[in-house]
Amino acid sequence: MNPSYDYDVIVVGTGPGGCSAALEAASMEKRVAVVEQKGCIGGVSIHKGTITSKLLRQSVLSLSLARQSLLLPMSPSTPSPGLDMTHLLSQVEAVISTDSEAVMWKLGRSGVPIIFGQATFVDPHTMIVTSDFDTQYITAEAFILSPGSSPFRPPSIPFDGHFVFDSNDILSLKSIPRSLIVVGGGVIGLEYANMFAALGVETTLIDRDPELLDFVDREIMEILCQSMSALGITFRLGAVVESVSKDDNHQVTAHLAGGENVPSEGILFCVGRYGNTKKLKLDKAGIHVDKRGLIPHDGSFRTSAPHIFAVGDVVGFPSLSSTAMVQGRIAARSLFEKEATLKFPHVPHALFTIPEISMIGSTERDVTSQKISYEVGRAHFYDTATGHMLQDSQGMIKLVFRPDTLEILGVHIIGSTAAEIIHMGQAVMELGGTLEYFTETVLNYPTLAGFYRQAALDGLKMLER
Ligand SMILES: Cc1cc2nc3c(=O)[nH]c(=O)nc-3n(C[C@H](O)[C@H](O)[C@H](O)COP(=O)(O)OP(=O)(O)OC[C@H]3O[C@@H](n4cnc5c(N)ncnc54)[C@H](O)[C@@H]3O)c2cc1C
């Protein structure tokens, strides 16, 4: 590398994308520094997204269980008694600071300096880093950008962080509203709608599309929507919120196209995200972003400037912590070794709704549109001892497979620990396994993994018909 630069590589952002890139570069003994504009380490992933929302969900689930054991009704008209949102969030905050410190410690242990301040390109190899305390110029031969994304705020909506929220400021909620409208039925909107409904909040989910999450298996989605309705969530699909008004009685009203009004005590917008690229002044490095602020790349995360890589939310779909981590490592390896790619390219998705959902590979809809012949094997949790033990009557696992070779094309799960048990299906699928792996092997009993065998046996039975 060129010693006239301060660093071999500068990484922007300490979210999962930036940290994994920096740690990978450090493991190759490169001179690497990370720049972070916030006073804390870990990005949206730790502070406003992945970890925060999962901790909150965990607390909500524990509370719901406690309410059930006290035989308190789980209905929208009975918000959790004495529940203090500030207390709930302070518990979350404690875990978050531990996680953030752990990331900081890992960077320190690997000899990666953290430069606090906002990074802006001055020229293709120089950045100015500005903080409240100083301004410094730093140079590098290469850059890996992982500045993340922010919630999109429609300009006509009066966001105030008290009654009208985005997915960041909902985390500063002081008390639980009796009712909440969630606008946007994407992953984040659905997760929050479920959490608030489980707290007893009268929740309405509004989405402009008549069909939610079209990448999820339709049968699984139907079960989720039934569960959400049972939690008390009202769906308003195919409805567009045109404006929001607030009155003096702490009431907000969503005005829908067509003239209908939906009143509530709060409204949360989860209507997409845009890349945090404005402050980076990427044009100074010869990079142009799209209209959502996302950075185009060549498929291996190399931008139009060959010495600059971009990873994580700023490159768009699937915008997950899980993928950002892997992309960061790939970018660092591509920079310093040979062009790297992912050996096992299927990405698992998890939705931490109630119940949770996870999936990998093709849906029935995918294989139908690709004219691939397929069969399906299912196992319902209510059919098994494990399901009874978990009191999970809605859970289901569904395997989509080729009838001729029994090769697994997709795994779709709804129910307890779906996000964990998907990985067994993922491993078998990615390693080219067939249904036989599940039928011809011994699995611990009683376990959720046993559902795979049931689904595989069901699939084989379907073939006999
Ligand atoms: C509510 C919610 C729930 C989610 N749940 C999940 C989940 O369950 N599973 C999952 O895998 N993903 C989940 N995600 C998505 C996940 O949080 C993101 O995909 C992930 O954080 C992206 O990582 P990143 O490294 O791209 O960016 P981030 O984590 O956003 O980190 C970017 C960092 O860059 C810094 N930065 C930005 N610009 C500059 C600059 N100019 N100078 C210096 N620093 C800068 C920022 O301050 C920030 O710290 C969730 C997201 C949300 C909002």
Short mmCIF file of C-alpha atoms and ligand atoms in Angstrom, two decimals, residues 12-18 35-38 43-45 48-50 53-54 117-119 146-148 188 192 273 280 312-313 319-322 324 352, ligand 1:
data_model
loop_
_atom_site.label_atom_id
_atom_site.label_comp_id
_atom_site.label_asym_id
_atom_site.label_seq_id
_atom_site.Cartn_x
_atom_site.Cartn_y
_atom_site.Cartn_z
CA VAL A 12 -17.05 5.41 7.50
CA GLY A 13 -19.62 4.26 10.06
CA THR A 14 -19.49 1.91 13.03
CA GLY A 15 -22.67 -0.05 12.27
CA PRO A 16 -22.38 -3.75 11.37
CA GLY A 17 -21.13 -2.95 7.84
CA GLY A 18 -18.39 -0.54 8.93
CA VAL A 35 -14.91 7.50 11.42
CA GLU A 36 -18.13 7.84 13.41
CA GLN A 37 -20.22 10.99 13.59
CA LYS A 38 -22.19 9.94 16.69
CA GLY A 43 -24.89 2.51 14.30
CA VAL A 44 -28.63 2.19 13.83
CA SER A 45 -28.20 -1.53 14.32
CA LYS A 48 -32.23 2.52 16.85
CA GLY A 49 -32.86 -0.67 14.91
CA THR A 50 -31.99 -4.34 15.09
CA SER A 53 -36.30 -3.23 18.60
CA LYS A 54 -35.54 -6.86 19.46
CA GLY A 117 -16.74 13.37 13.78
CA GLN A 118 -18.57 13.73 10.53
CA ALA A 119 -16.69 12.55 7.46
CA SER A 146 -21.14 2.20 5.52
CA PRO A 147 -23.02 5.33 6.59
CA GLY A 148 -26.36 3.53 6.91
CA ILE A 188 -40.31 -2.41 10.52
CA TYR A 192 -43.81 -2.25 15.75
CA ARG A 273 -35.52 4.72 4.31
CA LEU A 280 -20.36 12.69 2.64
CA GLY A 312 -24.85 -2.00 4.24
CA ASP A 313 -28.06 -0.01 4.04
CA SER A 319 -30.78 -3.62 4.21
CA LEU A 320 -30.17 -5.92 7.15
CA SER A 321 -27.53 -6.02 9.86
CA SER A 322 -26.89 -9.63 8.89
CA ALA A 324 -24.19 -5.54 6.19
CA PHE A 352 -39.71 -10.47 14.49
C1 LIG B 1 -36.52 -0.75 13.70
C2 LIG B 1 -35.50 -1.54 12.92
C3 LIG B 1 -35.40 -2.90 13.15
C4 LIG B 1 -34.46 -3.66 12.45
N1 LIG B 1 -34.38 -5.00 12.69
C5 LIG B 1 -33.43 -5.75 12.05
C6 LIG B 1 -33.29 -7.14 12.34
O1 LIG B 1 -34.03 -7.70 13.15
N2 LIG B 1 -32.32 -7.85 11.71
C7 LIG B 1 -31.47 -7.26 10.80
O2 LIG B 1 -30.59 -7.96 10.27
N3 LIG B 1 -31.60 -5.93 10.51
C8 LIG B 1 -32.54 -5.17 11.10
N4 LIG B 1 -32.65 -3.82 10.83
C9 LIG B 1 -31.78 -3.21 9.81
C10 LIG B 1 -30.40 -2.88 10.37
O3 LIG B 1 -30.50 -2.09 11.54
C11 LIG B 1 -29.58 -2.16 9.32
O4 LIG B 1 -29.64 -2.90 8.13
C12 LIG B 1 -28.12 -2.01 9.75
O5 LIG B 1 -28.03 -1.19 10.89
C13 LIG B 1 -27.30 -1.40 8.62
O6 LIG B 1 -25.96 -1.33 9.00
P1 LIG B 1 -24.99 -0.24 8.35
O7 LIG B 1 -23.61 -0.58 8.80
O8 LIG B 1 -25.27 -0.11 6.92
O9 LIG B 1 -25.45 1.16 8.98
P2 LIG B 1 -25.80 1.70 10.44
O10 LIG B 1 -26.03 0.61 11.42
O11 LIG B 1 -26.92 2.65 10.22
O12 LIG B 1 -24.52 2.50 10.84
C14 LIG B 1 -24.10 3.62 10.11
C15 LIG B 1 -23.18 4.47 10.97
O13 LIG B 1 -22.53 5.42 10.13
C16 LIG B 1 -22.46 6.68 10.80
N5 LIG B 1 -22.32 7.73 9.77
C17 LIG B 1 -23.20 8.05 8.79
N6 LIG B 1 -22.71 9.06 8.03
C18 LIG B 1 -21.51 9.40 8.55
C19 LIG B 1 -20.54 10.37 8.22
N7 LIG B 1 -20.69 11.20 7.18
N8 LIG B 1 -19.44 10.46 8.99
C20 LIG B 1 -19.25 9.62 10.05
N9 LIG B 1 -20.15 8.68 10.41
C21 LIG B 1 -21.25 8.55 9.66
C22 LIG B 1 -23.79 6.71 11.55
O14 LIG B 1 -23.72 7.63 12.64
C23 LIG B 1 -23.94 5.28 12.02
O15 LIG B 1 -23.36 5.08 13.28
C24 LIG B 1 -33.59 -3.04 11.51
C25 LIG B 1 -33.69 -1.65 11.30
C26 LIG B 1 -34.63 -0.90 12.00
C27 LIG B 1 -34.70 0.58 11.76
#
